[in-house]
XYZ file of C-alpha atoms in Angstrom:
610
model
C -0.036 -0.273 -0.030
C 3.017 2.264 1.208
C 4.302 1.650 -2.591
C 1.114 2.677 -3.892
C 0.650 6.209 -2.525
C 4.149 6.996 -3.175
C 3.820 5.936 -6.801
C 0.702 8.167 -6.376
C 2.540 10.951 -5.215
C 4.916 11.204 -7.918
C 2.775 10.923 -10.599
C 0.429 14.070 -9.103
C 3.660 15.795 -8.658
C 5.024 15.243 -12.630
C 1.715 16.493 -13.447
C 1.810 20.071 -11.048
C 4.851 20.261 -13.007
C 3.663 19.963 -16.422
C 0.613 22.465 -15.572
C 2.789 24.840 -14.099
C 5.185 24.724 -16.761
C 1.821 24.508 -19.596
C 0.430 27.834 -17.723
C 3.970 29.962 -17.997
C 4.602 28.539 -21.933
C 0.548 30.102 -22.140
C 1.189 33.700 -20.824
C 4.661 33.730 -23.101
C 3.205 32.426 -25.973
C -0.082 34.483 -25.301
C 2.319 37.457 -25.684
C 4.995 36.756 -27.842
C 7.708 36.174 -25.187
C 7.470 39.496 -24.394
C 5.792 39.287 -21.213
C 5.033 42.558 -19.648
C 6.240 42.793 -15.443
C 1.960 42.870 -14.508
C 1.261 40.012 -16.779
C 4.249 38.575 -14.723
C 3.048 39.286 -11.264
C -0.383 37.593 -12.410
C 1.169 34.695 -14.079
C 2.630 34.064 -10.304
C -0.546 35.409 -8.308
C -2.777 32.611 -10.346
C -0.643 29.375 -11.071
C -1.724 28.180 -7.716
C -5.192 28.518 -8.816
C -4.285 27.093 -12.095
C -2.353 23.831 -10.663
C -5.476 23.504 -7.771
C -8.169 23.936 -10.923
C -6.823 21.419 -13.682
C -5.377 19.035 -10.961
C -9.250 18.746 -9.405
C -10.340 18.201 -12.988
C -7.704 14.970 -13.143
C -9.077 13.941 -9.827
C -12.111 14.072 -11.326
C -11.179 12.201 -14.590
C -9.615 9.611 -12.150
C -6.450 10.238 -14.522
C -4.410 9.789 -11.366
C -4.991 6.169 -12.100
C -3.379 5.400 -14.446
C -0.453 3.572 -15.042
C 1.633 5.404 -17.398
C 3.970 2.770 -18.802
C 0.415 1.303 -19.769
C -1.145 4.214 -21.059
C -3.788 3.526 -23.743
C -6.072 5.505 -26.111
C -9.171 5.212 -23.769
C -6.862 6.851 -20.854
C -5.373 9.854 -23.032
C -9.121 10.323 -23.877
C -10.395 10.605 -20.183
C -7.334 12.358 -20.051
C -8.751 14.924 -22.504
C -12.109 14.784 -20.328
C -9.855 15.444 -16.880
C -7.880 18.808 -18.874
C -11.183 20.000 -19.957
C -12.695 19.968 -16.749
C -9.718 21.140 -15.353
C -9.722 24.563 -17.767
C -13.452 25.113 -16.984
C -12.483 25.218 -13.089
C -8.995 27.102 -13.747
C -11.144 29.931 -15.380
C -13.303 30.037 -13.102
C -11.176 30.127 -10.043
C -9.097 33.062 -11.537
C -12.165 34.885 -12.913
C -13.604 35.141 -9.322
C -10.828 37.205 -8.292
C -11.383 39.529 -10.828
C -7.658 40.494 -11.979
C -7.433 43.669 -13.816
C -5.984 43.210 -17.023
C -5.603 39.762 -17.544
C -5.663 38.226 -21.098
C -8.423 35.434 -20.964
C -6.892 33.599 -24.248
C -4.564 32.490 -21.802
C -7.277 29.927 -20.640
C -7.342 27.889 -24.014
C -3.805 28.320 -24.698
C -3.015 26.576 -21.599
C -5.504 23.866 -21.636
C -4.189 22.610 -24.954
C -0.420 23.189 -23.934
C -1.577 20.967 -20.863
C -2.979 18.285 -22.972
C 0.005 17.738 -25.329
C 2.683 17.783 -22.303
C 0.827 15.372 -20.532
C -0.087 13.094 -22.786
C 3.265 13.938 -24.077
C 4.932 12.412 -21.293
C 2.725 9.333 -20.619
C 3.326 8.472 -24.817
C 6.721 8.917 -23.615
C 7.425 6.890 -20.398
C 5.061 4.070 -22.145
C 7.540 4.201 -24.891
C 10.635 3.685 -22.739
C 8.999 1.399 -20.761
C 8.041 -0.639 -24.247
C 12.074 -0.270 -25.073
C 13.282 -1.712 -22.167
C 10.766 -4.510 -22.960
C 11.676 -5.104 -26.252
C 15.545 -4.753 -25.183
C 14.339 -7.561 -22.251
C 12.789 -9.680 -24.731
C 15.624 -10.032 -27.198
C 18.044 -11.266 -24.354
C 19.185 -14.881 -25.328
C 16.477 -17.773 -24.018
C 13.390 -16.033 -25.156
C 11.928 -17.763 -28.093
C 10.845 -16.296 -31.485
C 7.572 -16.418 -32.017
C 5.384 -15.324 -35.527
C 2.163 -13.782 -35.340
C -0.408 -15.678 -37.763
C -3.310 -13.224 -38.253
C -5.260 -10.088 -40.175
C -3.443 -6.592 -38.780
C -6.499 -6.455 -36.292
C -5.695 -10.158 -35.209
C -2.110 -9.667 -34.760
C -2.257 -6.299 -33.118
C -4.255 -7.635 -30.573
C -1.816 -10.673 -30.412
C 0.971 -8.486 -29.442
C -0.841 -6.335 -26.806
C -1.635 -9.539 -25.129
C 2.152 -10.500 -25.677
C 3.467 -7.645 -23.748
C 4.960 -8.945 -20.720
C 5.391 -12.282 -22.175
C 7.859 -14.306 -19.987
C 9.198 -16.524 -23.065
C 8.245 -14.967 -26.003
C 9.499 -12.734 -28.817
C 7.740 -11.638 -31.882
C 9.917 -11.650 -34.690
C 7.365 -10.977 -37.242
C 3.665 -10.880 -38.924
C 2.655 -13.467 -41.400
C -1.643 -12.578 -43.117
C -3.440 -13.891 -45.236
C -3.629 -10.675 -47.204
C -0.905 -9.677 -49.492
C -1.328 -6.250 -49.788
C -0.420 -6.293 -45.834
C 3.602 -7.705 -46.210
C 5.766 -5.066 -45.797
C 3.443 -2.541 -43.403
C 4.561 -3.108 -39.974
C 2.208 -2.957 -36.778
C 3.283 -1.985 -33.040
C 6.998 -1.565 -34.660
C 6.416 -5.814 -35.895
C 6.922 -6.152 -39.391
C 4.542 -8.252 -41.754
C 6.904 -10.836 -43.667
C 4.851 -11.950 -46.191
C 1.515 -14.133 -46.063
C 0.475 -17.232 -45.303
C 1.113 -19.167 -47.928
C 4.441 -19.333 -47.933
C 4.507 -19.622 -43.650
C 7.122 -21.935 -43.913
C 9.479 -20.441 -45.824
C 9.584 -17.416 -44.038
C 9.600 -19.781 -40.806
C 12.934 -21.203 -42.588
C 14.686 -18.043 -43.571
C 13.974 -16.697 -39.897
C 14.808 -19.879 -38.652
C 11.228 -20.111 -36.479
C 9.250 -23.290 -35.482
C 6.368 -21.620 -33.370
C 3.599 -19.312 -34.885
C 1.011 -17.817 -32.617
C -2.470 -18.487 -34.931
C -4.379 -15.270 -33.550
C -6.928 -15.834 -35.737
C -10.256 -16.418 -33.294
C -11.238 -20.513 -33.121
C -13.520 -21.442 -35.883
C -12.454 -19.759 -37.810
C -11.298 -20.708 -41.713
C -7.688 -19.220 -41.201
C -6.813 -21.293 -38.145
C -8.664 -24.052 -40.260
C -6.649 -23.514 -43.074
C -2.731 -22.865 -41.072
C -3.532 -26.366 -39.621
C -4.066 -28.769 -42.994
C -1.968 -26.819 -44.418
C 1.386 -26.536 -42.063
C 1.212 -28.744 -38.724
C 3.099 -31.976 -39.141
C 5.430 -30.157 -41.326
C 7.793 -29.006 -38.520
C 5.932 -25.764 -37.350
C 4.257 -25.396 -33.708
C 1.441 -24.297 -33.723
C 0.118 -22.190 -30.598
C -2.994 -19.983 -29.812
C -4.049 -17.827 -26.846
C -6.110 -19.127 -23.675
C -9.804 -19.227 -23.963
C -11.041 -16.130 -21.356
C -11.860 -19.082 -18.010
C -8.064 -20.373 -18.845
C -6.819 -16.538 -18.636
C -8.054 -16.589 -14.954
C -6.055 -20.000 -13.929
C -2.745 -18.129 -15.187
C -0.629 -15.466 -14.098
C -0.324 -14.295 -17.539
C -0.271 -15.159 -21.449
C 0.720 -18.754 -21.556
C 0.452 -19.897 -25.036
C -1.144 -23.329 -25.984
C -1.241 -25.935 -28.802
C -3.901 -25.633 -31.168
C -6.698 -27.960 -30.073
C -9.579 -29.459 -31.964
C -12.113 -27.187 -30.424
C -10.368 -24.129 -31.511
C -10.960 -25.851 -35.356
C -14.427 -26.548 -35.153
C -15.924 -23.919 -32.679
C -18.097 -20.954 -32.955
C -18.583 -17.766 -31.299
C -19.104 -18.207 -27.428
C -22.642 -18.946 -26.350
C -24.991 -16.548 -25.262
C -26.765 -17.509 -22.095
C -29.217 -15.462 -20.166
C -26.929 -15.264 -17.087
C -29.435 -13.201 -15.307
C -32.147 -15.687 -15.636
C -30.258 -18.799 -15.470
C -28.590 -17.672 -11.808
C -32.738 -17.055 -10.906
C -32.955 -20.512 -12.035
C -30.616 -22.187 -10.099
C -29.390 -20.066 -6.932
C -30.040 -21.805 -3.741
C -32.181 -24.282 -5.049
C -31.828 -28.078 -5.257
C -30.965 -29.452 -8.669
C -30.653 -33.764 -9.538
C -29.040 -34.690 -12.837
C -29.116 -37.819 -13.810
C -26.028 -39.771 -15.652
C -24.148 -37.084 -13.251
C -20.751 -38.937 -14.192
C -21.183 -39.140 -18.207
C -19.617 -36.312 -20.211
C -21.982 -34.086 -20.670
C -23.639 -35.204 -17.056
C -20.551 -34.132 -15.448
C -20.756 -30.617 -17.424
C -24.168 -30.289 -16.800
C -23.072 -30.802 -12.438
C -20.498 -27.927 -13.735
C -22.779 -25.196 -15.023
C -24.923 -25.675 -12.519
C -22.968 -24.976 -9.385
C -21.781 -22.388 -11.698
C -25.072 -20.621 -10.986
C -25.401 -21.051 -7.599
C -27.500 -24.522 -6.920
C -27.798 -24.686 -3.576
C -28.228 -28.074 -3.341
C -26.548 -30.160 -6.283
C -27.941 -33.926 -6.338
C -25.385 -35.992 -9.089
C -26.694 -39.451 -9.680
C -25.142 -41.905 -12.070
C -25.439 -46.078 -12.377
C -21.253 -46.206 -12.086
C -19.639 -46.023 -9.387
C -16.530 -45.215 -10.062
C -17.932 -42.243 -12.788
C -19.462 -40.607 -9.598
C -16.146 -40.740 -7.586
C -14.382 -39.046 -10.187
C -17.008 -36.961 -10.235
C -16.847 -35.960 -6.410
C -13.493 -35.542 -6.215
C -13.784 -32.902 -9.068
C -15.844 -31.347 -7.749
C -15.257 -30.984 -4.026
C -11.767 -29.601 -5.585
C -13.529 -26.901 -7.998
C -16.613 -25.792 -6.048
C -15.727 -26.848 -1.905
C -18.539 -24.304 -0.567
C -21.434 -26.597 -2.615
C -23.845 -29.159 -0.939
C -23.906 -31.869 -2.694
C -24.852 -35.302 -2.993
C -23.158 -38.092 -4.619
C -25.656 -41.085 -5.900
C -25.692 -44.307 -7.421
C -28.605 -46.139 -8.806
C -29.946 -46.985 -12.082
C -33.056 -44.562 -13.415
C -34.509 -48.273 -14.642
C -35.628 -49.043 -11.016
C -38.513 -47.044 -10.506
C -38.803 -47.332 -6.938
C -35.674 -46.091 -6.074
C -35.388 -42.804 -8.310
C -38.777 -42.570 -6.987
C -37.733 -42.752 -3.224
C -34.729 -40.459 -3.725
C -36.731 -38.046 -6.119
C -39.346 -37.668 -2.751
C -36.654 -37.580 -0.386
C -34.495 -34.351 -2.563
C -37.724 -32.644 -4.307
C -35.034 -31.469 -7.093
C -36.482 -28.029 -8.387
C -34.785 -28.441 -11.625
C -33.950 -32.813 -13.387
C -31.669 -32.493 -15.972
C -32.288 -36.566 -17.385
C -29.109 -37.000 -19.471
C -27.821 -41.241 -18.272
C -29.128 -43.066 -21.785
C -27.203 -45.763 -23.360
C -26.240 -43.601 -26.768
C -23.176 -45.710 -28.790
C -25.087 -46.571 -32.249
C -23.986 -50.446 -33.022
C -23.420 -51.744 -29.441
C -27.514 -51.056 -29.360
C -28.365 -52.918 -32.593
C -29.202 -56.555 -32.161
C -28.632 -58.561 -28.442
C -28.684 -55.080 -26.180
C -31.851 -53.363 -28.515
C -33.956 -53.873 -25.379
C -31.090 -52.917 -23.308
C -31.498 -49.206 -25.265
C -35.653 -49.043 -24.423
C -34.722 -50.063 -20.919
C -32.313 -47.186 -19.874
C -33.445 -44.468 -22.995
C -37.711 -45.013 -22.912
C -38.250 -46.789 -18.999
C -35.307 -44.620 -17.305
C -36.850 -41.695 -18.994
C -40.467 -42.209 -18.407
C -39.325 -43.071 -14.546
C -37.225 -40.172 -13.854
C -40.192 -38.400 -15.292
C -42.889 -39.081 -13.508
C -40.657 -38.816 -10.140
C -39.793 -35.638 -10.895
C -43.403 -34.700 -11.238
C -44.410 -36.039 -8.205
C -41.728 -34.617 -6.550
C -43.396 -31.282 -7.686
C -39.850 -30.528 -9.562
C -40.362 -26.605 -11.524
C -38.258 -27.897 -14.227
C -37.465 -32.003 -16.144
C -35.205 -31.295 -18.922
C -34.174 -34.726 -21.856
C -30.769 -34.652 -23.097
C -31.780 -36.252 -26.420
C -30.065 -36.551 -29.898
C -29.827 -35.548 -33.508
C -29.712 -39.422 -34.125
C -34.194 -38.992 -33.403
C -34.732 -37.570 -36.163
C -36.036 -39.978 -38.821
C -33.818 -42.689 -36.817
C -32.091 -45.727 -38.888
C -30.897 -47.256 -35.759
C -32.171 -48.756 -32.341
C -30.729 -46.286 -30.007
C -32.145 -43.006 -31.811
C -35.288 -44.684 -32.543
C -35.424 -45.461 -28.731
C -34.532 -41.294 -27.906
C -37.243 -39.921 -30.444
C -40.220 -42.697 -28.179
C -38.404 -40.787 -24.736
C -39.108 -37.837 -26.435
C -43.033 -38.777 -26.675
C -43.023 -40.552 -23.666
C -41.821 -37.368 -21.970
C -44.485 -35.446 -23.867
C -47.010 -38.164 -22.623
C -45.934 -37.097 -18.938
C -46.080 -33.776 -19.348
C -49.946 -34.265 -19.729
C -50.178 -35.489 -16.538
C -48.213 -32.829 -14.767
C -49.200 -29.302 -15.622
C -47.183 -27.692 -12.720
C -43.985 -29.099 -14.195
C -42.398 -27.495 -16.997
C -41.323 -30.575 -19.432
C -38.354 -29.898 -21.981
C -36.252 -32.109 -24.651
C -33.046 -30.904 -26.327
C -31.585 -32.511 -29.461
C -28.295 -31.542 -30.237
C -25.118 -33.501 -31.778
C -21.948 -35.184 -31.544
C -19.863 -33.799 -29.007
C -16.075 -32.991 -28.812
C -14.237 -35.617 -26.576
C -17.425 -37.222 -24.985
C -17.415 -40.740 -23.876
C -18.069 -42.868 -25.990
C -17.656 -40.357 -29.019
C -15.507 -40.559 -32.360
C -12.804 -38.176 -30.809
C -11.059 -40.413 -28.277
C -11.252 -43.276 -30.309
C -9.296 -41.219 -32.889
C -6.810 -39.989 -30.061
C -5.829 -43.555 -29.342
C -5.391 -44.555 -32.795
C -3.102 -42.128 -33.497
C -1.024 -42.518 -30.533
C -0.644 -46.004 -31.444
C 0.414 -45.193 -35.373
C -2.516 -45.828 -36.794
C -4.460 -46.811 -38.839
C -7.638 -44.462 -38.096
C -10.751 -45.809 -39.255
C -13.316 -43.878 -40.713
C -16.268 -45.845 -41.668
C -17.174 -43.654 -44.518
C -15.561 -40.881 -47.234
C -18.801 -38.900 -47.297
C -19.923 -39.390 -43.586
C -20.654 -35.949 -41.668
C -21.784 -35.103 -38.142
C -22.471 -32.029 -36.603
C -19.972 -31.588 -33.648
C -19.911 -28.943 -30.425
C -17.791 -28.742 -27.573
C -18.858 -30.366 -24.093
C -19.401 -26.527 -22.243
C -21.375 -25.643 -25.135
C -23.968 -28.618 -25.381
C -24.228 -28.094 -21.566
C -25.014 -24.310 -21.399
C -27.346 -24.751 -24.109
C -29.013 -27.276 -22.238
C -29.761 -24.743 -19.427
C -30.906 -22.089 -21.393
C -33.038 -24.555 -22.783
C -34.635 -25.725 -19.939
C -35.092 -22.038 -18.797
C -37.078 -21.035 -21.597
C -38.691 -23.768 -22.906
C -42.485 -24.518 -22.400
C -43.849 -27.901 -21.493
C -43.473 -30.299 -24.344
C -41.399 -28.263 -26.295
C -38.563 -29.930 -28.007
C -35.415 -27.923 -28.846
C -33.217 -28.022 -31.638
C -29.842 -26.602 -31.308
C -27.752 -24.639 -34.164
C -24.566 -27.327 -34.519
C -23.713 -24.490 -36.870
C -21.671 -26.464 -40.605
C -21.379 -30.317 -40.350
C -18.021 -32.357 -40.358
C -16.509 -35.062 -42.823
C -15.150 -37.814 -40.181
C -12.425 -37.788 -42.632
C -11.669 -34.086 -42.370
C -11.997 -34.721 -38.157
C -9.440 -37.737 -38.776
C -7.053 -35.403 -40.893
C -7.529 -32.679 -38.988
C -5.887 -34.339 -35.418
C -3.326 -36.484 -37.604
C -2.003 -33.067 -37.619
C -2.311 -31.718 -34.546
C -0.663 -34.968 -33.480
C 2.313 -33.383 -35.242
C 2.187 -36.121 -36.975
C 2.366 -36.181 -41.507
C -0.684 -38.367 -42.622
C 1.570 -40.527 -44.459
C 2.400 -42.100 -41.257
C -1.025 -42.632 -40.098
C -2.887 -44.079 -42.192
C -6.907 -43.630 -42.378
C -8.936 -46.782 -43.992
C -12.345 -46.957 -44.625
C -14.479 -50.037 -43.000
C -17.642 -49.645 -44.576
C -21.081 -48.199 -42.456
C -21.750 -49.989 -39.364
C -25.478 -51.116 -38.614
C -27.754 -48.892 -37.812
C -25.548 -46.232 -38.966
C -26.381 -43.233 -41.854
C -24.325 -40.922 -43.636
C -25.697 -37.312 -42.197
C -27.837 -36.374 -39.306
C -30.460 -34.391 -39.319
C -31.749 -31.858 -36.760
C -35.483 -32.403 -38.041
C -37.824 -34.945 -39.001
C -39.774 -35.185 -42.492
C -42.050 -32.243 -42.669
C -41.352 -30.948 -39.305
C -41.155 -26.919 -39.287
C -38.654 -24.977 -36.901
C -39.961 -21.948 -34.888
C -37.762 -18.930 -34.046
C -36.515 -18.314 -30.190
C -35.414 -15.024 -28.445
C -31.894 -17.001 -28.651
C -30.145 -17.234 -31.441
C -29.049 -21.005 -31.454
C -32.467 -22.888 -29.945
C -35.393 -23.181 -32.124
C -38.535 -25.255 -31.591
C -39.470 -28.124 -33.456
C -42.923 -28.127 -34.449
C -43.438 -31.844 -33.785
C -46.833 -34.247 -34.412
C -48.320 -35.144 -30.785
C -47.165 -37.700 -28.742
C -50.005 -40.347 -28.741
C -52.522 -40.440 -25.295
C -51.084 -43.678 -24.123
C -47.536 -43.497 -25.456
C -46.110 -43.646 -21.574
C -48.317 -47.043 -20.823
C -47.705 -48.720 -23.945
C -44.190 -48.531 -23.937
C -43.988 -49.210 -20.353
C -46.100 -52.393 -20.336
C -44.439 -53.354 -23.822
C -41.340 -53.500 -22.740
C -41.977 -54.738 -19.050
C -43.391 -57.639 -20.653
C -39.900 -58.674 -23.658
C -38.937 -60.587 -21.103
C -34.876 -61.054 -20.572
C -33.907 -61.313 -24.203
C -36.426 -60.589 -26.566
C -35.787 -61.553 -30.224
C -33.986 -58.403 -32.175
C -36.191 -58.380 -34.703
C -39.156 -57.984 -33.082
C -38.139 -55.437 -30.587
C -37.287 -53.161 -34.073
C -40.701 -54.762 -35.446
C -42.424 -52.847 -32.346
C -39.979 -49.652 -32.541
C -41.371 -49.089 -35.825
C -45.286 -48.906 -35.131
C -44.213 -46.516 -31.997
C -42.128 -44.461 -34.592
C -43.275 -44.250 -37.803
C -40.393 -42.594 -39.179
C -38.018 -45.388 -37.673
C -36.431 -47.223 -40.439
C -33.589 -50.077 -39.916
C -30.793 -50.394 -41.361
C -28.550 -53.010 -41.551
C -24.248 -52.676 -42.337
C -23.501 -51.430 -45.606
C -26.956 -50.294 -47.028
């Protein structure tokens, strides 16, 4: 605290001396450097008033809080406002004295000179500090770095890297040929991204900071063209990583950076009101999506979090993570199977949640074909029915089912079971008017358990081959936090019985995804072959977010739309429960598929390779 006061006093003293200088210069300029003795007397007499008035104006504008070394355009604008206020106060103080013969033109001249001197001193101090920093960065041990991006992106990156402990920016590489030869903050533009390898070779630099935003075409182009070619591609950390770090620690470009989009805009206030102080129950809490839903609920201030999963190990891992990340969170960790209605009913009555987020499900398409088909129905349909009914009976305000794009025109048992689960939720909604029942569909989630990304990662680590079912197969992707946040947003906005569809952006070819991941590993594609194995049972080339004949209605949120679907049968829940419970321990898979077709008319089973 003592050092802060000393620094502030030095700044105040320097400003006062500059204001005195501006005031006397104004007199000299006003009288062409031929100041009469009477005017000198007036200058001496009014100098304290000028200093007092100007310092008061600067204080009103809080100028003295600025650190000279890091002065910015915003600081200079505030300085100008402070000088203007100071000029007005100085004029008032002097004019109150009614000094005879005082030249009023001194006021604007002194104000202009004060602005020039004060701003010039700050700019000079910052330039001196940056010069010292540049000299320090040029010292041995600092790693040279190229910045790739537009001039605007490079400018932002250079500002971020000021004070970085390990990096020295040697040049900029722009996607625009007309930028070559220009400079940004004194750093030259050495050429275009099309010759990045040549520039890096000439400069003897192996590290490139990609300054373009996540999901941009330039970032994808740089990865596909240059990673695996002896260049290490880095990016700036995300906002949450900044909070945990002490400085601008760069990290490697990740898959989410290439497929990501603009950050999700959430109704933060509404979500805080929904969760703050409330009991929230999450099923499937040990899974990728369920765990992220737990994190988000904790972030929005849930008063009590009930985490439920059938896996003891998964719920244990979640307990360890949340205890470390949210030490003040009141949480309960339960092992239970959503297929056991009595257990779910008892737990729901005991905790009486205000919000239920139902993420428990079987989701692996090929595994749920054949002999496991009945298991998909028991977990995805009966499990959903049990949780939804229990939530309604316990008086929950909101119930959200995590659904999938595979529920649209399904070609596999898993997708058909999730479509039937949506119908079950709509049927239950009609029986519990005080609970808002909402379903949310989205596509593949990067890095979720059982998804293609962990599989590709393991295959690449082993040197390949990377197995892709078909060269033309495409899927929608989003990150785990993005998916979870949009699920919460839909739960906040939704009205009972609605099915929400998430904006998944542009679909991605799985073969291109595999090539991206190979490049990200730092290996050339020639070292890790891609093998096409053919479509698996129930798999189709592309997924849809809406069924045939369906339309959507816009919502206030740009990434959420409401699907208009045909109403669920009134007896849908009861019929589904009766058939599944009567099916026995090992029903014929063909019989399961036939019954599913009778309940989900758009379901069209597809065999492998068809």
